mmCIF file with all atom_site columns, C-alpha atoms in Angstrom:
data_model
loop_
_atom_site.group_PDB
_atom_site.id
_atom_site.type_symbol
_atom_site.label_atom_id
_atom_site.label_alt_id
_atom_site.label_comp_id
_atom_site.label_asym_id
_atom_site.label_entity_id
_atom_site.label_seq_id
_atom_site.pdbx_PDB_ins_code
_atom_site.Cartn_x
_atom_site.Cartn_y
_atom_site.Cartn_z
_atom_site.occupancy
_atom_site.B_iso_or_equiv
_atom_site.pdbx_formal_charge
_atom_site.auth_seq_id
_atom_site.auth_comp_id
_atom_site.auth_asym_id
_atom_site.auth_atom_id
_atom_site.pdbx_PDB_model_num
ATOM 1   C CA . ASP A 1 1   ? 154.166 -16.861 82.440 1.00 64.00 ? 332 ASP A CA 1
ATOM 2   C CA . ALA A 1 2   ? 150.298 -17.109 82.627 1.00 80.00 ? 333 ALA A CA 1
ATOM 3   C CA . GLY A 1 3   ? 149.476 -14.060 80.877 1.00 92.00 ? 334 GLY A CA 1
ATOM 4   C CA . VAL A 1 4   ? 147.068 -11.507 82.374 1.00 95.00 ? 335 VAL A CA 1
ATOM 5   C CA . ILE A 1 5   ? 144.212 -13.172 84.502 1.00 96.00 ? 336 ILE A CA 1
ATOM 6   C CA . GLN A 1 6   ? 140.716 -12.038 84.816 1.00 97.00 ? 337 GLN A CA 1
ATOM 7   C CA . SER A 1 7   ? 138.273 -13.243 87.149 1.00 96.00 ? 338 SER A CA 1
ATOM 8   C CA . PRO A 1 8   ? 135.176 -14.069 86.871 1.00 96.00 ? 339 PRO A CA 1
ATOM 9   C CA . ARG A 1 9   ? 134.973 -15.152 83.682 1.00 95.00 ? 340 ARG A CA 1
ATOM 10  C CA . HIS A 1 10  ? 131.202 -14.925 83.517 1.00 96.00 ? 341 HIS A CA 1
ATOM 11  C CA . GLU A 1 11  ? 129.242 -12.832 86.077 1.00 97.00 ? 342 GLU A CA 1
ATOM 12  C CA . VAL A 1 12  ? 125.477 -12.538 86.227 1.00 97.00 ? 343 VAL A CA 1
ATOM 13  C CA . THR A 1 13  ? 123.739 -10.119 88.568 1.00 96.00 ? 344 THR A CA 1
ATOM 14  C CA . GLU A 1 14  ? 120.755 -8.195  89.090 1.00 96.00 ? 345 GLU A CA 1
ATOM 15  C CA . MET A 1 15  ? 120.253 -4.575  88.449 1.00 96.00 ? 346 MET A CA 1
ATOM 16  C CA . GLY A 1 16  ? 121.409 -2.517  91.576 1.00 96.00 ? 347 GLY A CA 1
ATOM 17  C CA . GLN A 1 17  ? 124.142 -4.795  92.809 1.00 97.00 ? 348 GLN A CA 1
ATOM 18  C CA . GLU A 1 18  ? 127.315 -4.142  93.103 1.00 97.00 ? 349 GLU A CA 1
ATOM 19  C CA . VAL A 1 19  ? 130.090 -5.926  90.757 1.00 97.00 ? 350 VAL A CA 1
ATOM 20  C CA . THR A 1 20  ? 133.678 -6.192  91.025 1.00 98.00 ? 351 THR A CA 1
ATOM 21  C CA . LEU A 1 21  ? 135.735 -7.532  88.475 1.00 98.00 ? 352 LEU A CA 1
ATOM 22  C CA . ARG A 1 22  ? 139.562 -8.680  89.087 1.00 98.00 ? 353 ARG A CA 1
ATOM 23  C CA . CYS A 1 23  ? 142.895 -8.472  87.144 1.00 98.00 ? 354 CYS A CA 1
ATOM 24  C CA . LYS A 1 24  ? 146.136 -9.582  87.714 1.00 97.00 ? 355 LYS A CA 1
ATOM 25  C CA . PRO A 1 25  ? 148.742 -8.036  85.117 1.00 97.00 ? 356 PRO A CA 1
ATOM 26  C CA . ILE A 1 26  ? 151.701 -10.247 83.949 1.00 95.00 ? 357 ILE A CA 1
ATOM 27  C CA . SER A 1 27  ? 154.427 -9.834  86.093 1.00 94.00 ? 358 SER A CA 1
ATOM 28  C CA . GLY A 1 28  ? 156.729 -6.706  85.507 1.00 91.00 ? 359 GLY A CA 1
ATOM 29  C CA . HIS A 1 29  ? 154.483 -4.845  83.568 1.00 92.00 ? 360 HIS A CA 1
ATOM 30  C CA . ASP A 1 30  ? 154.130 -1.358  85.009 1.00 89.00 ? 361 ASP A CA 1
ATOM 31  C CA . TYR A 1 31  ? 151.015 -0.388  82.772 1.00 91.00 ? 362 TYR A CA 1
ATOM 32  C CA . LEU A 1 32  ? 147.469 -1.786  83.477 1.00 94.00 ? 363 LEU A CA 1
ATOM 33  C CA . PHE A 1 33  ? 144.237 -0.672  81.151 1.00 94.00 ? 364 PHE A CA 1
ATOM 34  C CA . TRP A 1 34  ? 140.959 -1.500  81.401 1.00 96.00 ? 365 TRP A CA 1
ATOM 35  C CA . TYR A 1 35  ? 138.672 -1.612  78.669 1.00 95.00 ? 366 TYR A CA 1
ATOM 36  C CA . ARG A 1 36  ? 134.711 -2.494  77.903 1.00 96.00 ? 367 ARG A CA 1
ATOM 37  C CA . GLN A 1 37  ? 133.666 -4.204  74.574 1.00 93.00 ? 368 GLN A CA 1
ATOM 38  C CA . THR A 1 38  ? 130.024 -4.063  73.033 1.00 92.00 ? 369 THR A CA 1
ATOM 39  C CA . MET A 1 39  ? 128.447 -4.491  70.241 1.00 87.00 ? 370 MET A CA 1
ATOM 40  C CA . MET A 1 40  ? 127.336 -0.955  69.826 1.00 88.00 ? 371 MET A CA 1
ATOM 41  C CA . ARG A 1 41  ? 130.406 1.083   70.694 1.00 87.00 ? 372 ARG A CA 1
ATOM 42  C CA . GLY A 1 42  ? 133.215 -1.504  70.275 1.00 87.00 ? 373 GLY A CA 1
ATOM 43  C CA . LEU A 1 43  ? 136.377 -1.329  72.306 1.00 89.00 ? 374 LEU A CA 1
ATOM 44  C CA . GLU A 1 44  ? 136.424 1.500   74.558 1.00 90.00 ? 375 GLU A CA 1
ATOM 45  C CA . LEU A 1 45  ? 139.366 2.442   77.365 1.00 91.00 ? 376 LEU A CA 1
ATOM 46  C CA . LEU A 1 46  ? 137.878 2.981   80.529 1.00 95.00 ? 377 LEU A CA 1
ATOM 47  C CA . ILE A 1 47  ? 141.089 4.064   82.725 1.00 94.00 ? 378 ILE A CA 1
ATOM 48  C CA . TYR A 1 48  ? 144.761 3.123   82.752 1.00 92.00 ? 379 TYR A CA 1
ATOM 49  C CA . PHE A 1 49  ? 147.410 2.910   85.384 1.00 93.00 ? 380 PHE A CA 1
ATOM 50  C CA . ASN A 1 50  ? 151.242 3.463   85.631 1.00 90.00 ? 381 ASN A CA 1
ATOM 51  C CA . ASN A 1 51  ? 152.946 2.158   88.232 1.00 91.00 ? 382 ASN A CA 1
ATOM 52  C CA . ASN A 1 52  ? 149.535 1.307   90.463 1.00 94.00 ? 383 ASN A CA 1
ATOM 53  C CA . VAL A 1 53  ? 148.502 5.210   89.880 1.00 94.00 ? 384 VAL A CA 1
ATOM 54  C CA . PRO A 1 54  ? 145.751 6.159   87.728 1.00 94.00 ? 385 PRO A CA 1
ATOM 55  C CA . ILE A 1 55  ? 146.671 8.377   84.888 1.00 89.00 ? 386 ILE A CA 1
ATOM 56  C CA . ASP A 1 56  ? 143.943 8.468   82.670 1.00 87.00 ? 387 ASP A CA 1
ATOM 57  C CA . ASP A 1 57  ? 140.505 7.591   83.585 1.00 91.00 ? 388 ASP A CA 1
ATOM 58  C CA . SER A 1 58  ? 138.325 10.111  81.062 1.00 88.00 ? 389 SER A CA 1
ATOM 59  C CA . GLY A 1 59  ? 136.710 6.772   79.802 1.00 90.00 ? 390 GLY A CA 1
ATOM 60  C CA . MET A 1 60  ? 134.937 5.695   82.964 1.00 94.00 ? 391 MET A CA 1
ATOM 61  C CA . PRO A 1 61  ? 131.264 6.386   81.776 1.00 88.00 ? 392 PRO A CA 1
ATOM 62  C CA . GLU A 1 62  ? 130.110 8.014   85.303 1.00 86.00 ? 393 GLU A CA 1
ATOM 63  C CA . ASP A 1 63  ? 130.538 7.730   88.987 1.00 91.00 ? 394 ASP A CA 1
ATOM 64  C CA . ARG A 1 64  ? 129.074 4.278   89.256 1.00 95.00 ? 395 ARG A CA 1
ATOM 65  C CA . PHE A 1 65  ? 132.229 2.840   87.921 1.00 97.00 ? 396 PHE A CA 1
ATOM 66  C CA . SER A 1 66  ? 135.407 3.012   90.094 1.00 97.00 ? 397 SER A CA 1
ATOM 67  C CA . ALA A 1 67  ? 138.921 1.127   89.664 1.00 97.00 ? 398 ALA A CA 1
ATOM 68  C CA . LYS A 1 68  ? 141.724 0.747   91.923 1.00 97.00 ? 399 LYS A CA 1
ATOM 69  C CA . MET A 1 69  ? 145.149 -0.557  91.872 1.00 97.00 ? 400 MET A CA 1
ATOM 70  C CA . PRO A 1 70  ? 146.628 -1.370  95.428 1.00 96.00 ? 401 PRO A CA 1
ATOM 71  C CA . ASN A 1 71  ? 149.713 -3.204  94.154 1.00 95.00 ? 402 ASN A CA 1
ATOM 72  C CA . ALA A 1 72  ? 151.658 -4.087  91.062 1.00 94.00 ? 403 ALA A CA 1
ATOM 73  C CA . SER A 1 73  ? 149.700 -7.366  90.938 1.00 95.00 ? 404 SER A CA 1
ATOM 74  C CA . PHE A 1 74  ? 146.294 -6.786  91.227 1.00 96.00 ? 405 PHE A CA 1
ATOM 75  C CA . SER A 1 75  ? 143.451 -4.395  90.076 1.00 98.00 ? 406 SER A CA 1
ATOM 76  C CA . THR A 1 76  ? 139.643 -4.271  90.781 1.00 98.00 ? 407 THR A CA 1
ATOM 77  C CA . LEU A 1 77  ? 136.890 -2.741  88.673 1.00 98.00 ? 408 LEU A CA 1
ATOM 78  C CA . LYS A 1 78  ? 133.873 -1.874  90.354 1.00 98.00 ? 409 LYS A CA 1
ATOM 79  C CA . ILE A 1 79  ? 130.302 -0.973  89.351 1.00 97.00 ? 410 ILE A CA 1
ATOM 80  C CA . GLN A 1 80  ? 127.897 0.215   92.075 1.00 96.00 ? 411 GLN A CA 1
ATOM 81  C CA . PRO A 1 81  ? 125.056 -0.101  91.396 1.00 96.00 ? 412 PRO A CA 1
ATOM 82  C CA . SER A 1 82  ? 125.168 -2.065  88.216 1.00 96.00 ? 413 SER A CA 1
ATOM 83  C CA . GLU A 1 83  ? 122.557 -1.237  85.482 1.00 96.00 ? 414 GLU A CA 1
ATOM 84  C CA . PRO A 1 84  ? 121.563 -3.543  82.650 1.00 96.00 ? 415 PRO A CA 1
ATOM 85  C CA . ARG A 1 85  ? 123.322 -0.982  80.141 1.00 95.00 ? 416 ARG A CA 1
ATOM 86  C CA . ASP A 1 86  ? 126.404 -2.032  81.934 1.00 96.00 ? 417 ASP A CA 1
ATOM 87  C CA . SER A 1 87  ? 126.277 -5.350  80.112 1.00 97.00 ? 418 SER A CA 1
ATOM 88  C CA . ALA A 1 88  ? 129.432 -5.856  78.391 1.00 97.00 ? 419 ALA A CA 1
ATOM 89  C CA . VAL A 1 89  ? 132.635 -8.066  78.022 1.00 96.00 ? 420 VAL A CA 1
ATOM 90  C CA . TYR A 1 90  ? 135.393 -6.285  80.332 1.00 97.00 ? 421 TYR A CA 1
ATOM 91  C CA . PHE A 1 91  ? 138.889 -6.946  79.427 1.00 96.00 ? 422 PHE A CA 1
ATOM 92  C CA . CYS A 1 92  ? 142.293 -5.940  81.451 1.00 96.00 ? 423 CYS A CA 1
ATOM 93  C CA . ALA A 1 93  ? 145.291 -5.422  79.543 1.00 95.00 ? 424 ALA A CA 1
ATOM 94  C CA . SER A 1 94  ? 148.918 -4.770  80.802 1.00 94.00 ? 425 SER A CA 1
ATOM 95  C CA . SER A 1 95  ? 152.316 -3.505  78.650 1.00 90.00 ? 426 SER A CA 1
ATOM 96  C CA . LEU A 1 96  ? 155.649 -2.951  79.779 1.00 86.00 ? 427 LEU A CA 1
ATOM 97  C CA . GLY A 1 97  ? 156.479 0.695   80.065 1.00 72.00 ? 428 GLY A CA 1
ATOM 98  C CA . GLY A 1 98  ? 159.720 2.224   78.493 1.00 61.00 ? 429 GLY A CA 1
ATOM 99  C CA . VAL A 1 99  ? 159.385 3.776   74.847 1.00 54.00 ? 430 VAL A CA 1
ATOM 100 C CA . ILE A 1 100 ? 155.196 4.246   75.321 1.00 55.00 ? 431 ILE A CA 1
ATOM 101 C CA . PRO A 1 101 ? 153.425 4.219   72.929 1.00 56.00 ? 432 PRO A CA 1
ATOM 102 C CA . TYR A 1 102 ? 155.202 1.533   70.935 1.00 62.00 ? 433 TYR A CA 1
ATOM 103 C CA . ASN A 1 103 ? 154.852 -1.280  73.448 1.00 78.00 ? 434 ASN A CA 1
ATOM 104 C CA . GLU A 1 104 ? 152.173 -4.109  72.787 1.00 85.00 ? 435 GLU A CA 1
ATOM 105 C CA . GLN A 1 105 ? 149.700 -4.622  75.423 1.00 89.00 ? 436 GLN A CA 1
ATOM 106 C CA . PHE A 1 106 ? 148.506 -8.120  76.337 1.00 92.00 ? 437 PHE A CA 1
ATOM 107 C CA . PHE A 1 107 ? 144.940 -8.797  76.980 1.00 94.00 ? 438 PHE A CA 1
ATOM 108 C CA . GLY A 1 108 ? 143.310 -11.123 79.375 1.00 95.00 ? 439 GLY A CA 1
ATOM 109 C CA . PRO A 1 109 ? 140.304 -13.329 78.239 1.00 93.00 ? 440 PRO A CA 1
ATOM 110 C CA . GLY A 1 110 ? 137.883 -10.856 79.440 1.00 95.00 ? 441 GLY A CA 1
ATOM 111 C CA . THR A 1 111 ? 134.718 -10.974 82.147 1.00 97.00 ? 442 THR A CA 1
ATOM 112 C CA . ARG A 1 112 ? 131.189 -11.177 80.536 1.00 96.00 ? 443 ARG A CA 1
ATOM 113 C CA . LEU A 1 113 ? 129.056 -9.255  82.525 1.00 97.00 ? 444 LEU A CA 1
ATOM 114 C CA . THR A 1 114 ? 125.195 -9.544  82.403 1.00 97.00 ? 445 THR A CA 1
ATOM 115 C CA . VAL A 1 115 ? 123.008 -7.002  84.196 1.00 97.00 ? 446 VAL A CA 1
ATOM 116 C CA . LEU A 1 116 ? 119.507 -8.407  84.566 1.00 96.00 ? 447 LEU A CA 1
ATOM 117 C CA . ALA B 2 1   ? 142.619 13.997  66.910 1.00 67.00 ? 848 ALA B CA 1
ATOM 118 C CA . GLN B 2 2   ? 143.471 10.374  66.433 1.00 76.00 ? 849 GLN B CA 1
ATOM 119 C CA . SER B 2 3   ? 141.083 7.972   64.836 1.00 86.00 ? 850 SER B CA 1
ATOM 120 C CA . VAL B 2 4   ? 141.076 4.721   63.079 1.00 91.00 ? 851 VAL B CA 1
ATOM 121 C CA . THR B 2 5   ? 138.564 3.677   60.297 1.00 94.00 ? 852 THR B CA 1
ATOM 122 C CA . GLN B 2 6   ? 138.421 -0.086  59.093 1.00 95.00 ? 853 GLN B CA 1
ATOM 123 C CA . LEU B 2 7   ? 136.562 0.273   56.099 1.00 93.00 ? 854 LEU B CA 1
ATOM 124 C CA . ASP B 2 8   ? 135.101 -3.111  55.863 1.00 95.00 ? 855 ASP B CA 1
ATOM 125 C CA . SER B 2 9   ? 132.885 -4.487  59.033 1.00 94.00 ? 856 SER B CA 1
ATOM 126 C CA . HIS B 2 10  ? 132.791 -8.187  57.048 1.00 97.00 ? 857 HIS B CA 1
ATOM 127 C CA . VAL B 2 11  ? 134.928 -9.480  54.559 1.00 98.00 ? 858 VAL B CA 1
ATOM 128 C CA . SER B 2 12  ? 134.450 -13.168 53.204 1.00 97.00 ? 859 SER B CA 1
ATOM 129 C CA . VAL B 2 13  ? 137.105 -15.191 51.383 1.00 97.00 ? 860 VAL B CA 1
ATOM 130 C CA . SER B 2 14  ? 137.587 -18.688 50.258 1.00 97.00 ? 861 SER B CA 1
ATOM 131 C CA . GLU B 2 15  ? 140.096 -20.814 51.871 1.00 97.00 ? 862 GLU B CA 1
ATOM 132 C CA . GLY B 2 16  ? 143.558 -20.534 49.898 1.00 97.00 ? 863 GLY B CA 1
ATOM 133 C CA . THR B 2 17  ? 142.697 -17.005 48.312 1.00 97.00 ? 864 THR B CA 1
ATOM 134 C CA . PRO B 2 18  ? 144.224 -13.598 49.569 1.00 97.00 ? 865 PRO B CA 1
ATOM 135 C CA . VAL B 2 19  ? 142.829 -11.887 52.676 1.00 97.00 ? 866 VAL B CA 1
ATOM 136 C CA . LEU B 2 20  ? 142.785 -7.664  52.513 1.00 98.00 ? 867 LEU B CA 1
ATOM 137 C CA . LEU B 2 21  ? 141.737 -5.985  55.432 1.00 98.00 ? 868 LEU B CA 1
ATOM 138 C CA . ARG B 2 22  ? 141.655 -2.349  55.046 1.00 98.00 ? 869 ARG B CA 1
ATOM 139 C CA . CYS B 2 23  ? 142.682 0.490   57.689 1.00 97.00 ? 870 CYS B CA 1
ATOM 140 C CA . ASN B 2 24  ? 142.996 4.297   57.470 1.00 96.00 ? 871 ASN B CA 1
ATOM 141 C CA . TYR B 2 25  ? 144.198 6.441   60.378 1.00 92.00 ? 872 TYR B CA 1
ATOM 142 C CA . SER B 2 26  ? 144.509 9.958   61.300 1.00 88.00 ? 873 SER B CA 1
ATOM 143 C CA . SER B 2 27  ? 147.079 11.059  63.638 1.00 77.00 ? 874 SER B CA 1
ATOM 144 C CA . SER B 2 28  ? 148.624 14.642  64.657 1.00 68.00 ? 875 SER B CA 1
ATOM 145 C CA . TYR B 2 29  ? 152.028 12.942  65.625 1.00 70.00 ? 876 TYR B CA 1
ATOM 146 C CA . SER B 2 30  ? 153.865 10.228  64.478 1.00 73.00 ? 877 SER B CA 1
ATOM 147 C CA . PRO B 2 31  ? 151.750 6.929   65.336 1.00 79.00 ? 878 PRO B CA 1
ATOM 148 C CA . SER B 2 32  ? 152.570 3.524   66.113 1.00 86.00 ? 879 SER B CA 1
ATOM 149 C CA . LEU B 2 33  ? 150.005 1.365   64.700 1.00 91.00 ? 880 LEU B CA 1
ATOM 150 C CA . PHE B 2 34  ? 148.991 -2.270  65.395 1.00 93.00 ? 881 PHE B CA 1
ATOM 151 C CA . TRP B 2 35  ? 146.619 -4.961  64.123 1.00 96.00 ? 882 TRP B CA 1
ATOM 152 C CA . TYR B 2 36  ? 145.215 -7.262  66.821 1.00 96.00 ? 883 TYR B CA 1
ATOM 153 C CA . VAL B 2 37  ? 143.095 -10.541 66.379 1.00 96.00 ? 884 VAL B CA 1
ATOM 154 C CA . GLN B 2 38  ? 140.295 -11.863 68.596 1.00 94.00 ? 885 GLN B CA 1
ATOM 155 C CA . HIS B 2 39  ? 138.984 -15.333 67.993 1.00 93.00 ? 886 HIS B CA 1
ATOM 156 C CA . PRO B 2 40  ? 135.459 -16.004 69.432 1.00 88.00 ? 887 PRO B CA 1
ATOM 157 C CA . ASN B 2 41  ? 134.980 -15.558 73.448 1.00 83.00 ? 888 ASN B CA 1
ATOM 158 C CA . LYS B 2 42  ? 139.093 -15.062 73.553 1.00 87.00 ? 889 LYS B CA 1
ATOM 159 C CA . GLY B 2 43  ? 140.805 -11.663 74.072 1.00 88.00 ? 890 GLY B CA 1
ATOM 160 C CA . LEU B 2 44  ? 142.753 -9.837  71.713 1.00 93.00 ? 891 LEU B CA 1
ATOM 161 C CA . GLN B 2 45  ? 146.534 -11.129 70.505 1.00 93.00 ? 892 GLN B CA 1
ATOM 162 C CA . LEU B 2 46  ? 148.749 -9.165  68.593 1.00 93.00 ? 893 LEU B CA 1
ATOM 163 C CA . LEU B 2 47  ? 149.461 -9.899  64.803 1.00 95.00 ? 894 LEU B CA 1
ATOM 164 C CA . LEU B 2 48  ? 152.067 -7.385  64.325 1.00 94.00 ? 895 LEU B CA 1
ATOM 165 C CA . LYS B 2 49  ? 152.901 -3.735  64.978 1.00 90.00 ? 896 LYS B CA 1
ATOM 166 C CA . TYR B 2 50  ? 154.470 -0.520  63.188 1.00 89.00 ? 897 TYR B CA 1
ATOM 167 C CA . THR B 2 51  ? 156.827 1.745   65.171 1.00 80.00 ? 898 THR B CA 1
ATOM 168 C CA . SER B 2 52  ? 158.593 3.969   62.559 1.00 74.00 ? 899 SER B CA 1
ATOM 169 C CA . ALA B 2 53  ? 160.888 1.404   61.486 1.00 73.00 ? 900 ALA B CA 1
ATOM 170 C CA . ALA B 2 54  ? 160.364 -0.821  58.354 1.00 81.00 ? 901 ALA B CA 1
ATOM 171 C CA . THR B 2 55  ? 156.992 0.272   56.327 1.00 87.00 ? 902 THR B CA 1
ATOM 172 C CA . LEU B 2 56  ? 156.261 -3.490  55.478 1.00 93.00 ? 903 LEU B CA 1
ATOM 173 C CA . VAL B 2 57  ? 155.803 -5.198  58.928 1.00 93.00 ? 904 VAL B CA 1
ATOM 174 C CA . LYS B 2 58  ? 155.608 -8.949  58.995 1.00 94.00 ? 905 LYS B CA 1
ATOM 175 C CA . GLY B 2 59  ? 153.737 -10.425 61.927 1.00 94.00 ? 906 GLY B CA 1
ATOM 176 C CA . ILE B 2 60  ? 152.479 -13.923 63.007 1.00 94.00 ? 907 ILE B CA 1
ATOM 177 C CA . ASN B 2 61  ? 150.469 -16.519 61.007 1.00 93.00 ? 908 ASN B CA 1
ATOM 178 C CA . GLY B 2 62  ? 152.078 -15.238 57.661 1.00 96.00 ? 909 GLY B CA 1
ATOM 179 C CA . PHE B 2 63  ? 150.167 -11.673 58.137 1.00 97.00 ? 910 PHE B CA 1
ATOM 180 C CA . GLU B 2 64  ? 151.677 -8.478  57.284 1.00 97.00 ? 911 GLU B CA 1
ATOM 181 C CA . ALA B 2 65  ? 150.764 -4.978  56.908 1.00 97.00 ? 912 ALA B CA 1
ATOM 182 C CA . GLU B 2 66  ? 152.153 -1.771  55.018 1.00 94.00 ? 913 GLU B CA 1
ATOM 183 C CA . PHE B 2 67  ? 152.519 1.578   56.128 1.00 92.00 ? 914 PHE B CA 1
ATOM 184 C CA . LYS B 2 68  ? 151.661 4.169   53.554 1.00 92.00 ? 915 LYS B CA 1
ATOM 185 C CA . LYS B 2 69  ? 152.169 7.493   55.094 1.00 88.00 ? 916 LYS B CA 1
ATOM 186 C CA . SER B 2 70  ? 150.946 9.709   51.954 1.00 89.00 ? 917 SER B CA 1
ATOM 187 C CA . GLU B 2 71  ? 147.806 7.463   52.084 1.00 91.00 ? 918 GLU B CA 1
ATOM 188 C CA . THR B 2 72  ? 147.218 7.188   55.873 1.00 92.00 ? 919 THR B CA 1
ATOM 189 C CA . SER B 2 73  ? 146.867 3.759   55.604 1.00 94.00 ? 920 SER B CA 1
ATOM 190 C CA . PHE B 2 74  ? 148.091 0.600   57.232 1.00 95.00 ? 921 PHE B CA 1
ATOM 191 C CA . HIS B 2 75  ? 145.976 -2.418  55.214 1.00 97.00 ? 922 HIS B CA 1
ATOM 192 C CA . LEU B 2 76  ? 146.486 -6.006  56.471 1.00 98.00 ? 923 LEU B CA 1
ATOM 193 C CA . THR B 2 77  ? 146.977 -8.872  54.148 1.00 97.00 ? 924 THR B CA 1
ATOM 194 C CA . LYS B 2 78  ? 147.849 -12.602 53.724 1.00 97.00 ? 925 LYS B CA 1
ATOM 195 C CA . PRO B 2 79  ? 148.558 -14.530 50.610 1.00 97.00 ? 926 PRO B CA 1
ATOM 196 C CA . SER B 2 80  ? 146.417 -17.426 51.267 1.00 97.00 ? 927 SER B CA 1
ATOM 197 C CA . ALA B 2 81  ? 143.521 -17.624 53.628 1.00 97.00 ? 928 ALA B CA 1
ATOM 198 C CA . HIS B 2 82  ? 143.112 -20.865 56.294 1.00 96.00 ? 929 HIS B CA 1
ATOM 199 C CA . MET B 2 83  ? 139.894 -21.644 58.074 1.00 96.00 ? 930 MET B CA 1
ATOM 200 C CA . SER B 2 84  ? 141.837 -20.779 61.202 1.00 95.00 ? 931 SER B CA 1
ATOM 201 C CA . ASP B 2 85  ? 141.903 -17.180 59.981 1.00 97.00 ? 932 ASP B CA 1
ATOM 202 C CA . ALA B 2 86  ? 138.281 -16.596 60.658 1.00 97.00 ? 933 ALA B CA 1
ATOM 203 C CA . ALA B 2 87  ? 138.243 -14.239 63.590 1.00 97.00 ? 934 ALA B CA 1
ATOM 204 C CA . GLU B 2 88  ? 137.661 -10.450 64.210 1.00 96.00 ? 935 GLU B CA 1
ATOM 205 C CA . TYR B 2 89  ? 140.484 -8.269  63.531 1.00 97.00 ? 936 TYR B CA 1
ATOM 206 C CA . PHE B 2 90  ? 141.059 -4.795  64.927 1.00 96.00 ? 937 PHE B CA 1
ATOM 207 C CA . CYS B 2 91  ? 143.311 -2.112  63.699 1.00 96.00 ? 938 CYS B CA 1
ATOM 208 C CA . VAL B 2 92  ? 144.400 -0.062  66.324 1.00 92.00 ? 939 VAL B CA 1
ATOM 209 C CA . VAL B 2 93  ? 146.503 3.469   66.605 1.00 89.00 ? 940 VAL B CA 1
ATOM 210 C CA . SER B 2 94  ? 148.470 4.512   69.642 1.00 83.00 ? 941 SER B CA 1
ATOM 211 C CA . ASP B 2 95  ? 150.045 7.965   70.498 1.00 73.00 ? 942 ASP B CA 1
ATOM 212 C CA . GLN B 2 96  ? 151.160 10.115  72.981 1.00 70.00 ? 943 GLN B CA 1
ATOM 213 C CA . ALA B 2 97  ? 149.488 13.538  73.785 1.00 66.00 ? 944 ALA B CA 1
ATOM 214 C CA . PRO B 2 98  ? 151.364 16.511  74.836 1.00 68.00 ? 945 PRO B CA 1
ATOM 215 C CA . SER B 2 99  ? 150.065 16.150  78.501 1.00 68.00 ? 946 SER B CA 1
ATOM 216 C CA . GLY B 2 100 ? 152.331 12.714  78.100 1.00 66.00 ? 947 GLY B CA 1
ATOM 217 C CA . THR B 2 101 ? 148.935 10.490  78.683 1.00 67.00 ? 948 THR B CA 1
ATOM 218 C CA . TYR B 2 102 ? 148.576 7.928   75.733 1.00 70.00 ? 949 TYR B CA 1
ATOM 219 C CA . LYS B 2 103 ? 145.668 5.940   74.519 1.00 74.00 ? 950 LYS B CA 1
ATOM 220 C CA . TYR B 2 104 ? 144.985 3.240   72.011 1.00 82.00 ? 951 TYR B CA 1
ATOM 221 C CA . ILE B 2 105 ? 142.368 4.183   69.966 1.00 86.00 ? 952 ILE B CA 1
ATOM 222 C CA . PHE B 2 106 ? 140.614 0.912   68.411 1.00 89.00 ? 953 PHE B CA 1
ATOM 223 C CA . GLY B 2 107 ? 139.111 0.416   64.877 1.00 92.00 ? 954 GLY B CA 1
ATOM 224 C CA . THR B 2 108 ? 135.519 -1.194  64.816 1.00 91.00 ? 955 THR B CA 1
ATOM 225 C CA . GLY B 2 109 ? 136.698 -4.221  63.444 1.00 94.00 ? 956 GLY B CA 1
ATOM 226 C CA . THR B 2 110 ? 136.640 -6.459  60.574 1.00 97.00 ? 957 THR B CA 1
ATOM 227 C CA . ARG B 2 111 ? 135.445 -9.937  60.739 1.00 96.00 ? 958 ARG B CA 1
ATOM 228 C CA . LEU B 2 112 ? 136.789 -12.341 58.693 1.00 97.00 ? 959 LEU B CA 1
ATOM 229 C CA . LYS B 2 113 ? 134.719 -15.411 57.204 1.00 97.00 ? 960 LYS B CA 1
ATOM 230 C CA . VAL B 2 114 ? 136.636 -18.002 55.603 1.00 97.00 ? 961 VAL B CA 1
ATOM 231 C CA . LEU B 2 115 ? 134.718 -20.433 53.423 1.00 96.00 ? 962 LEU B CA 1
ATOM 232 C CA . ALA B 2 116 ? 135.950 -23.912 52.509 1.00 93.00 ? 963 ALA B CA 1
#
C-alpha cells in the first residue's frame, strides 16, 4: 500500500487566493482526519470524517476553511480566501474503524502551505 | 477534559545512553495512549500504543513505554540512543466522548537530540 497520499507537498500562494489541499486515504480505512501543525499551536485536529460524513468540525478555525469527502478515496481541504496566518503544515491521516479510539492513525507526508 | 503534557520540550542525550521522554495525561475515561515520532519534513509514525492490555508496551526501534495509572504517566524510554532517533516525539491521548465523537489530543512534542 502506498500509504496516505497528499498533494501538493508544497504550496506557495498570495493572500486572498483560494488554496485546495488533497488527500487520498489508505484503501479500506473509513476514518479520515485533517490536522494543522504550526510552531505556535502544535498539532491541531481540524475535522474528521467517518464513511465520508463529517463527524466533528469543531477544530475548523473559521468559515474560510471547508473540507469535503466526496468518496472513500478522496478528500479536500479548501481555504478561501487564504491569509498569511494560515501558513502551516497540513496533515491528512486515516484509520480503520472498529474499536475506536484504539486504532492507529496513519499520517500522510503533509502539505507545507506558505501564504505571502 | 482530556489533556496531555509533555514535560520537556527538548532532550539531549549522548549516543548509546538511555532515553527518557516524559508524558502525563488527564482523561475522564479509560484512555488509549500513543507515542508517535516525526522525523524532519516527514509525517508522523506510530511508535507504540497502550489500549488497556499490558501496562508495559513495546514498540518499534527498541522503544517502550509504561502506563502508570496512579501517576497518570506514559513515559517513553529506550535503553540506548542511536543517532537515527533524533526527531520530535508526540504523546497522544485518545478517548471517546459520550456523544460518540473522539479525538486524538496531541502533546506539544519533545525534540530529541542525540550527540555523537
